[in-house]
PDB file of C-alpha atoms in Angstrom:
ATOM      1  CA  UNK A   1       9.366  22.521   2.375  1.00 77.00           C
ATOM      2  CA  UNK A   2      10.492  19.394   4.972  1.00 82.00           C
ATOM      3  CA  UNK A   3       9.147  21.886   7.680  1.00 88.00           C
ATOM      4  CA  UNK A   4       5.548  21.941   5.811  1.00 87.00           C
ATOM      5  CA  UNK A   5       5.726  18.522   4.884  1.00 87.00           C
ATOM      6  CA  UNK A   6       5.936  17.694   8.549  1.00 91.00           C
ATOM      7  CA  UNK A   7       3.561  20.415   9.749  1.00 93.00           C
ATOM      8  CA  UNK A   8       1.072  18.645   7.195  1.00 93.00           C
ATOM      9  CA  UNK A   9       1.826  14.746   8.766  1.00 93.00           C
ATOM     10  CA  UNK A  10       1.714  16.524  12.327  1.00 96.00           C
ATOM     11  CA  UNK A  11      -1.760  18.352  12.003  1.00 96.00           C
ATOM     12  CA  UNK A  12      -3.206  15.668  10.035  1.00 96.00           C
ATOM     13  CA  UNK A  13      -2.620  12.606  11.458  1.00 96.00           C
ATOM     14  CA  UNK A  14      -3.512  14.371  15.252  1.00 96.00           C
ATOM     15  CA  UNK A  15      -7.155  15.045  14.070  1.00 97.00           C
ATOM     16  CA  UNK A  16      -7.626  11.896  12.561  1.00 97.00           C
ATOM     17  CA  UNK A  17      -5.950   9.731  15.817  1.00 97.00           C
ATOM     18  CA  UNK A  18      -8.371  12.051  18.163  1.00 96.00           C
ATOM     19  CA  UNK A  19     -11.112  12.013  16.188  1.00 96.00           C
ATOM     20  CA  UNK A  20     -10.804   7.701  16.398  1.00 96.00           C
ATOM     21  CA  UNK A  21     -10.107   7.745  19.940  1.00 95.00           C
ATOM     22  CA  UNK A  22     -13.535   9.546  20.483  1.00 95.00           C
ATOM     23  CA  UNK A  23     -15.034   6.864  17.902  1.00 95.00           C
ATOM     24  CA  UNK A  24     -13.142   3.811  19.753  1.00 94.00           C
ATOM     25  CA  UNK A  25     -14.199   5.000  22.936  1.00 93.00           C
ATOM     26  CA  UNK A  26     -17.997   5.029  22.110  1.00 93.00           C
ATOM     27  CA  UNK A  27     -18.091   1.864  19.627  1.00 93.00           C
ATOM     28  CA  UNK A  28     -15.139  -0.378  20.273  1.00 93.00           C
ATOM     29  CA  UNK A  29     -14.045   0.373  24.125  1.00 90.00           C
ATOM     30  CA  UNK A  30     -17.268  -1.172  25.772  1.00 92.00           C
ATOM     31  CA  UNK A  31     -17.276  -4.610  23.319  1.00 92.00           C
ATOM     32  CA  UNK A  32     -13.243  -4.934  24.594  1.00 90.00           C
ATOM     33  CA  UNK A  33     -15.054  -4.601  28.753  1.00 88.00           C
ATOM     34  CA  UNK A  34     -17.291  -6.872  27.663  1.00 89.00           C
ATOM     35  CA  UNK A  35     -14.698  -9.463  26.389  1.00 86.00           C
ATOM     36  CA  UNK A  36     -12.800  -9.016  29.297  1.00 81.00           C
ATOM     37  CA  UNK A  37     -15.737 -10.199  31.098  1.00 83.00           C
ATOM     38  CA  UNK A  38     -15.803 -13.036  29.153  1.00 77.00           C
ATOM     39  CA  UNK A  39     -11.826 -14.053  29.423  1.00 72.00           C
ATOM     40  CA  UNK A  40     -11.857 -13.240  33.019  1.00 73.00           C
ATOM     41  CA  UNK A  41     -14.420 -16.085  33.408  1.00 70.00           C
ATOM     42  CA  UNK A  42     -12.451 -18.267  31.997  1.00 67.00           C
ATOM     43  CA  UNK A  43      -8.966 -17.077  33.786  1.00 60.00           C
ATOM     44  CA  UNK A  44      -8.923 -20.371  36.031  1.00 52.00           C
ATOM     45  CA  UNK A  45      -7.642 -22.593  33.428  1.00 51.00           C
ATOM     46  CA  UNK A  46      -4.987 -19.999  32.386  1.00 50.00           C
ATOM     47  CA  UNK A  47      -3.658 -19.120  35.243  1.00 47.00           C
ATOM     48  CA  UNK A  48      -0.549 -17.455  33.294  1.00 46.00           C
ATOM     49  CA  UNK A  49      -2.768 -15.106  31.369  1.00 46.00           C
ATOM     50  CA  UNK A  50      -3.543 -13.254  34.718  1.00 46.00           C
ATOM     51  CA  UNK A  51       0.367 -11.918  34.486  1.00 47.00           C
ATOM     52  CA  UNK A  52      -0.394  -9.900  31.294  1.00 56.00           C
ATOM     53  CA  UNK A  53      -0.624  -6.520  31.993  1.00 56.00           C
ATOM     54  CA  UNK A  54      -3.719  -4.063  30.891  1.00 64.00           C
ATOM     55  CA  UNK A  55      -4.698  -0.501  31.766  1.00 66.00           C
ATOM     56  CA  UNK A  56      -7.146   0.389  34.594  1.00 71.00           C
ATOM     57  CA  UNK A  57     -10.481   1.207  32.917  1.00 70.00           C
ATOM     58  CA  UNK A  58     -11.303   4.635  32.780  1.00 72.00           C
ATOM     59  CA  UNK A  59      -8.727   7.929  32.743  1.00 80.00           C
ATOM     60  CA  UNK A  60      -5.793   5.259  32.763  1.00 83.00           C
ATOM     61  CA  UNK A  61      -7.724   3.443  29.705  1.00 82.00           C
ATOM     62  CA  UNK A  62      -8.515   6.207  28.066  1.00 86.00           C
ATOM     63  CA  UNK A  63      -5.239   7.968  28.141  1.00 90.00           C
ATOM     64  CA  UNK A  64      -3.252   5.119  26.656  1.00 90.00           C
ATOM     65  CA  UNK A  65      -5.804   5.125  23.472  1.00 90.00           C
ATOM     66  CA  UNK A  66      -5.578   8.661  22.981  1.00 93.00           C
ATOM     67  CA  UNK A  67      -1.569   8.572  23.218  1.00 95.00           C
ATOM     68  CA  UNK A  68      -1.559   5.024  21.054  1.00 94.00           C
ATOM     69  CA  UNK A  69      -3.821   6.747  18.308  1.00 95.00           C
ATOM     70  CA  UNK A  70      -2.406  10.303  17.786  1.00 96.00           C
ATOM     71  CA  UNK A  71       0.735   8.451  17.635  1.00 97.00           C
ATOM     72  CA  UNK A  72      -0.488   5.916  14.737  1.00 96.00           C
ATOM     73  CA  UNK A  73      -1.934   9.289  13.383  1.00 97.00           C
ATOM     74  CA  UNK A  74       1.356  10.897  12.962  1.00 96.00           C
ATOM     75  CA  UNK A  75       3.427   8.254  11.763  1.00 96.00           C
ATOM     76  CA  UNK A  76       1.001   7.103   9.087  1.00 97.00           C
ATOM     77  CA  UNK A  77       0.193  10.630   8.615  1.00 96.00           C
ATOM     78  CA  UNK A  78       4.096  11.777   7.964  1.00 95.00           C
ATOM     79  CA  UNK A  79       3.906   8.407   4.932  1.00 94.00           C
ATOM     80  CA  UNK A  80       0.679   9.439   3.149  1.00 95.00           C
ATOM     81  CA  UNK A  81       2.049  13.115   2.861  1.00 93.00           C
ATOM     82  CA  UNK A  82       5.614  11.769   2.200  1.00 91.00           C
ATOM     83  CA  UNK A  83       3.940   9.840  -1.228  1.00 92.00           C
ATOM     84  CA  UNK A  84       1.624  13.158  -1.934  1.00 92.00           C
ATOM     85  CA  UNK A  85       5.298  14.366  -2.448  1.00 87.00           C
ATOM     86  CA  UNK A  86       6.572  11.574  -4.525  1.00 86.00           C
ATOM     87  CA  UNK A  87       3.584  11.520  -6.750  1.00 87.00           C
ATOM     88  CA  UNK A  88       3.975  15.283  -7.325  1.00 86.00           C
ATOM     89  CA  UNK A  89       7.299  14.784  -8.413  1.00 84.00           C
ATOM     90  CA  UNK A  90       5.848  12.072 -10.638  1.00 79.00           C
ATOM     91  CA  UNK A  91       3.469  14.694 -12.095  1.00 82.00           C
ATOM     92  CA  UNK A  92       0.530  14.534 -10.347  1.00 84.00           C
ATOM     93  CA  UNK A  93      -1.293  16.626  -8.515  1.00 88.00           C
ATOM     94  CA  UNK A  94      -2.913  16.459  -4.927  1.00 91.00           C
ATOM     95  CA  UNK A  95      -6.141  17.579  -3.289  1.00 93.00           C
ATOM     96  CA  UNK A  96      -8.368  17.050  -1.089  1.00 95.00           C
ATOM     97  CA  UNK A  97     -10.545  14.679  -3.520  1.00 96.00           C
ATOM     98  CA  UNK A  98      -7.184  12.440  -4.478  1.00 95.00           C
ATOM     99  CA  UNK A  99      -6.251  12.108  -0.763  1.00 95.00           C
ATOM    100  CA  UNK A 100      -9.588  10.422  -0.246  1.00 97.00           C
ATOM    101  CA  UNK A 101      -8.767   8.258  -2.554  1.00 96.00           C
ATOM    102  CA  UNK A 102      -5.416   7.791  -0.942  1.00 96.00           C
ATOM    103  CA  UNK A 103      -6.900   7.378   2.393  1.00 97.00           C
ATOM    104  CA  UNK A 104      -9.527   4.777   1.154  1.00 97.00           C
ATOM    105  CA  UNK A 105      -5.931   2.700  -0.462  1.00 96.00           C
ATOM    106  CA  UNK A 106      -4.447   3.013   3.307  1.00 97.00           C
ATOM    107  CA  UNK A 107      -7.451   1.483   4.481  1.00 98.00           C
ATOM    108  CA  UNK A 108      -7.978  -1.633   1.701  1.00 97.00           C
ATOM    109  CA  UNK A 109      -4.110  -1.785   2.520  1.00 97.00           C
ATOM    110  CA  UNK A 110      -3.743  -1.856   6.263  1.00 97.00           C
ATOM    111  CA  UNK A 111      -7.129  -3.116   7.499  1.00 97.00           C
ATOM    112  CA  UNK A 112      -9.522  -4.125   5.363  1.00 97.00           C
ATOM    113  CA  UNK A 113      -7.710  -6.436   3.266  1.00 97.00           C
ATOM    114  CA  UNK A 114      -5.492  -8.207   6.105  1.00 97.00           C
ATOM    115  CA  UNK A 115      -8.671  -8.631   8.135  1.00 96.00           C
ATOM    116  CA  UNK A 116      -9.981 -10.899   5.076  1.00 94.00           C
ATOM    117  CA  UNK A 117      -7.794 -13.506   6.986  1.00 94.00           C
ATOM    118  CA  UNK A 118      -6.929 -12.164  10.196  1.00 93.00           C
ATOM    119  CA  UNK A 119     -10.351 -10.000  11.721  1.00 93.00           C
ATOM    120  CA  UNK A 120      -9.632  -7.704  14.419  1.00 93.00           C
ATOM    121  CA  UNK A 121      -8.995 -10.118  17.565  1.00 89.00           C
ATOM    122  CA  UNK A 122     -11.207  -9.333  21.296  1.00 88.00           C
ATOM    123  CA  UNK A 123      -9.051 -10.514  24.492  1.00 82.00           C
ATOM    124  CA  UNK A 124      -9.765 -13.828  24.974  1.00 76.00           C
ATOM    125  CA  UNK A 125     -10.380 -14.802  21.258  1.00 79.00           C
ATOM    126  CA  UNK A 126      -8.282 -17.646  20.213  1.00 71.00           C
ATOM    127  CA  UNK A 127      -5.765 -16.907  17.788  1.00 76.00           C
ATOM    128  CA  UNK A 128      -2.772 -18.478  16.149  1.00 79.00           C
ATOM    129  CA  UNK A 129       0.627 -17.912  17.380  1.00 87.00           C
ATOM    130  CA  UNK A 130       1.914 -13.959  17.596  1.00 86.00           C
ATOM    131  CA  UNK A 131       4.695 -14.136  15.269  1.00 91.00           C
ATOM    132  CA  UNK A 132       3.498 -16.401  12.144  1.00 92.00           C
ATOM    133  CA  UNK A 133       0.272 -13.943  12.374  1.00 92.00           C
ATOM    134  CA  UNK A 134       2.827 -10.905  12.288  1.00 94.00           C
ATOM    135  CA  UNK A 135       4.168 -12.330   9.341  1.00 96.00           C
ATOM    136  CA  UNK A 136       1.191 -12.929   7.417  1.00 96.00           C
ATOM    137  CA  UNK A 137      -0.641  -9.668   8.330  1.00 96.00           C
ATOM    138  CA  UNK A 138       2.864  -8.001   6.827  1.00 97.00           C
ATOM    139  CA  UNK A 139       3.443 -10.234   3.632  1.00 97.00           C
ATOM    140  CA  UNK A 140      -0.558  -9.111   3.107  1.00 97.00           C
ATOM    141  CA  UNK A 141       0.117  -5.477   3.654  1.00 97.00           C
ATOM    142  CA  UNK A 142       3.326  -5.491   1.617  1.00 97.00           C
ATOM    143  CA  UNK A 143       0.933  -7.518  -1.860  1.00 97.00           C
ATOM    144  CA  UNK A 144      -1.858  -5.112  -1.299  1.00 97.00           C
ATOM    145  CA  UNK A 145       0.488  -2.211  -1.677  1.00 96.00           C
ATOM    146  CA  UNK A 146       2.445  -3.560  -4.254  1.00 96.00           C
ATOM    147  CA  UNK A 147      -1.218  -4.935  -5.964  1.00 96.00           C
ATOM    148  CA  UNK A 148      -2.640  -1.392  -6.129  1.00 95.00           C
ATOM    149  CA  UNK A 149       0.478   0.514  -6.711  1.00 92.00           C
ATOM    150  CA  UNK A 150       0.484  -1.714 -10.149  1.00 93.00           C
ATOM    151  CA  UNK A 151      -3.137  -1.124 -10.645  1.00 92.00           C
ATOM    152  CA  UNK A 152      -2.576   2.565 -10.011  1.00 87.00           C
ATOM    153  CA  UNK A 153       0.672   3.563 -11.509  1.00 86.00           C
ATOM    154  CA  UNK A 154       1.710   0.757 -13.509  1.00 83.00           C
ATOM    155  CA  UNK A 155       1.914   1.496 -17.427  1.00 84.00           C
ATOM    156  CA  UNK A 156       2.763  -1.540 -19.601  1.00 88.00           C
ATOM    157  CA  UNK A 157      -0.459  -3.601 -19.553  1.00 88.00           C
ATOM    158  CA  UNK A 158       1.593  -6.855 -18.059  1.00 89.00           C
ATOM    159  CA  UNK A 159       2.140  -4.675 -14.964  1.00 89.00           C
ATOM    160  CA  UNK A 160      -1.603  -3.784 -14.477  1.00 91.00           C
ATOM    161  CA  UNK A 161      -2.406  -7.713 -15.184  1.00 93.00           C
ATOM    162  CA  UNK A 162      -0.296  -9.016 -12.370  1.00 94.00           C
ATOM    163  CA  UNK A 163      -1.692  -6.686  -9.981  1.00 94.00           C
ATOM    164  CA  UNK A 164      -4.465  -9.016  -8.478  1.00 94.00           C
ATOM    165  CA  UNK A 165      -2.458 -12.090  -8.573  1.00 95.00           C
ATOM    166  CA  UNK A 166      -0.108 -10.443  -6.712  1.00 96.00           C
ATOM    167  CA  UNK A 167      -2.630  -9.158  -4.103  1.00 96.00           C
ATOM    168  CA  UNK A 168      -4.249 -12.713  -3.513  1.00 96.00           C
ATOM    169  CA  UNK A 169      -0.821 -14.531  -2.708  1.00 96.00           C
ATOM    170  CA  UNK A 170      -1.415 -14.411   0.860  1.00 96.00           C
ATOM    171  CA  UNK A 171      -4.750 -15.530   0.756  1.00 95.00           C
ATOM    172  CA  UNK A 172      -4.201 -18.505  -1.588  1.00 95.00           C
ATOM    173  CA  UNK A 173      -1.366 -19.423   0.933  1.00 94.00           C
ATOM    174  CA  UNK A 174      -3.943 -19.128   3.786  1.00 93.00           C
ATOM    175  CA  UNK A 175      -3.935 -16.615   7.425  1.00 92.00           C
ATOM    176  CA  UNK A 176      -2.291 -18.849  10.185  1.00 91.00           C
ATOM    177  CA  UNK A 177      -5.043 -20.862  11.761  1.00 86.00           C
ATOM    178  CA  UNK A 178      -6.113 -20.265  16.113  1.00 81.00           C
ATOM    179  CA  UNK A 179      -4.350 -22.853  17.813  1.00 71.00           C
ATOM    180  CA  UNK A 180      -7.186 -23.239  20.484  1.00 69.00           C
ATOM    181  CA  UNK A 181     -11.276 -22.008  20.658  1.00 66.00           C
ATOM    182  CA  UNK A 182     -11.637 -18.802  22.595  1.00 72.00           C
ATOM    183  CA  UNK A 183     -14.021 -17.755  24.962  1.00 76.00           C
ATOM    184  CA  UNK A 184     -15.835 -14.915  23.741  1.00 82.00           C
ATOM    185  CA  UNK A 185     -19.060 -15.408  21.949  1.00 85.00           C
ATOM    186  CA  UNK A 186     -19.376 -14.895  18.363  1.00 85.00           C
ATOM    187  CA  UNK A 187     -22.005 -12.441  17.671  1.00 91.00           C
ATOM    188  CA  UNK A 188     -19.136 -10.092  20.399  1.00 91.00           C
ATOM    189  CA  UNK A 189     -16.497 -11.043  18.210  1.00 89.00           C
ATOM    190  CA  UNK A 190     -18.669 -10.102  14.863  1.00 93.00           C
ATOM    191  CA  UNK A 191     -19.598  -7.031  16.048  1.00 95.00           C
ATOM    192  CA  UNK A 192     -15.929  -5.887  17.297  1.00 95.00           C
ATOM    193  CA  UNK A 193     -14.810  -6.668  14.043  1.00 95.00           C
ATOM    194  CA  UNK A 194     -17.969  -4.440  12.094  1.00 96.00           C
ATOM    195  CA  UNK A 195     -16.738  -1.675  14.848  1.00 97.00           C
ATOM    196  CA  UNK A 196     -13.034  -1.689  14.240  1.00 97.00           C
ATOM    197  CA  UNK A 197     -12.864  -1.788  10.952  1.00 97.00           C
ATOM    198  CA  UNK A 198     -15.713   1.663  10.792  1.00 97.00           C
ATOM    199  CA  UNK A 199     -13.393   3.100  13.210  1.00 97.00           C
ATOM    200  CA  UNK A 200     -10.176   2.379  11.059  1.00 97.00           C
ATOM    201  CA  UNK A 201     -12.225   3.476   7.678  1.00 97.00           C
ATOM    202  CA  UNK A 202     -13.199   6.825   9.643  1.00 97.00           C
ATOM    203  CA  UNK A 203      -9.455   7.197  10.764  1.00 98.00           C
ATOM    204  CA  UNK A 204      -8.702   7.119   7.009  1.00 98.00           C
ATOM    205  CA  UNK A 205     -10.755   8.945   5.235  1.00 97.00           C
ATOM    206  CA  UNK A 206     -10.108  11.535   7.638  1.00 97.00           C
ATOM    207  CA  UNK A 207      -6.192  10.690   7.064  1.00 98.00           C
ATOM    208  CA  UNK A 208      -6.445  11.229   3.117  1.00 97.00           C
ATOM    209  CA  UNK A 209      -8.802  14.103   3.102  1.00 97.00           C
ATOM    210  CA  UNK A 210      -6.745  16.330   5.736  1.00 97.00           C
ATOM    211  CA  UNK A 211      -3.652  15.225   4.537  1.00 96.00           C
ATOM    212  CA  UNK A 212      -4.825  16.408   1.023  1.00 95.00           C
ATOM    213  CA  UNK A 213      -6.283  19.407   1.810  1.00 95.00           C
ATOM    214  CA  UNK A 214      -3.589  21.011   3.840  1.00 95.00           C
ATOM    215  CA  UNK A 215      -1.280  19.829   1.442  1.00 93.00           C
ATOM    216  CA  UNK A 216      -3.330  21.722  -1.299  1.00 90.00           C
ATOM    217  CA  UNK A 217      -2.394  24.442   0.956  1.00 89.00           C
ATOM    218  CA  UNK A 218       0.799  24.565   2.953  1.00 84.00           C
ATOM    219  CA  UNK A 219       2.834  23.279   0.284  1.00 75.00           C
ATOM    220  CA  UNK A 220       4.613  25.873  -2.730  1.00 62.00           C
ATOM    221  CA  UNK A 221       3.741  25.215  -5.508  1.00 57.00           C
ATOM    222  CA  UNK A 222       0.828  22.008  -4.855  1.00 54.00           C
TER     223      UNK A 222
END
């Protein structure tokens, strides 16, 4: 069963991490050129940024995506199957239908929802500082979980009530504020962030669905 289990998380999260590599590299790849454009421009008065390392475009670029992806794939691929196998034991059943809707959760919980206050970010957009906007994206994944997992599984009617006051904690304390203006127009920013979050809602769907299906399948029993 742990080898099937895995074999699911493998295969599953692999197609969906390929399949948004080929979406990133049509959609998302040429607005991150374009911003680098952009930051490049305004280099001069950062010298320091110049140190930070980035791929070569092309193969190099490409490669790292891929490899980055699949391995996103896996490892969020390996959880979603890992809870197909604690909700089973909980009594319910999975398919391909329920790990949509599983797959449409991972998205509100890891993108959609933390982007509310922190949008996907193009190089050379200003931003607050790395680690208070680590925290906050992870306090807002953590209340979204724990938000939905009440909404979905919670049974006394108090549970199901605290559900969105949980969820909005991290918004009513506020995302961490950019420290300085960037340099990258706005409509290039908008547009990254319409891109990346399609891409992510593609990688998910495609998560849940998989996942559910071959779990439907591979599994004794499911």
């Amino acid at each position: 069963m742990l080898a099937r289990t895995l074999a699911v998380g493998l295969l599953a999260g692999f197609l969906a991490g390929a399949l948004a590599s080929v979406v990133q590299m049509v959609g998302v790849v040429p607005l991150i050129l374009e911003a680098e454009v952009f930051e490049a421009a305004n280099q001069s008065e950062h010298a320091a940024d110049g140190m930070t390392w980035s791929p070569e475009d092309g193969l190099e670029r490409t490669t790292y995506t891929l490899m980055v992806n699949l391995l996103i794939g896996v490892g969020f691929g390996l959880l979603l199957v890992g809870t197909f196998v604690l909700a089973e034991m909980a009594g319910r059943s999975i398919d391909a239908f329920r790990g949509l809707l599983w797959g449409l959760a991972g998205f509100l919980i890891f993108a959609l929802v933390p982007s509310a206050g922190l949008p996907p970010e193009l190089p050379g957009t200003g931003a607050a500082e790395l680690t208070v906007r680590q925290l906050w994206w992870v306090g807002t994944v953590g209340a979204t979980a724990l938000g939905l997992g009440l909404l979905a599984f919670g049974r006394p009617r108090w549970a199901k009530a605290l559900a969105l006051p949980v969820m909005a904690v991290p918004h009513l304390i506020g995302a961490p504020e950019p420290q300085h203006g960037g340099s990258v127009p706005a409509e290039l920013a908008r547009e990254f962030v319409i891109a990346s979050l399609a891409t992510a809602g593609l990688f998910w769907v495609t998560l849940g669905v998989t996942c559910g299906w071959l779990h439907k399948r591979m599994m004794p029993g499911a």
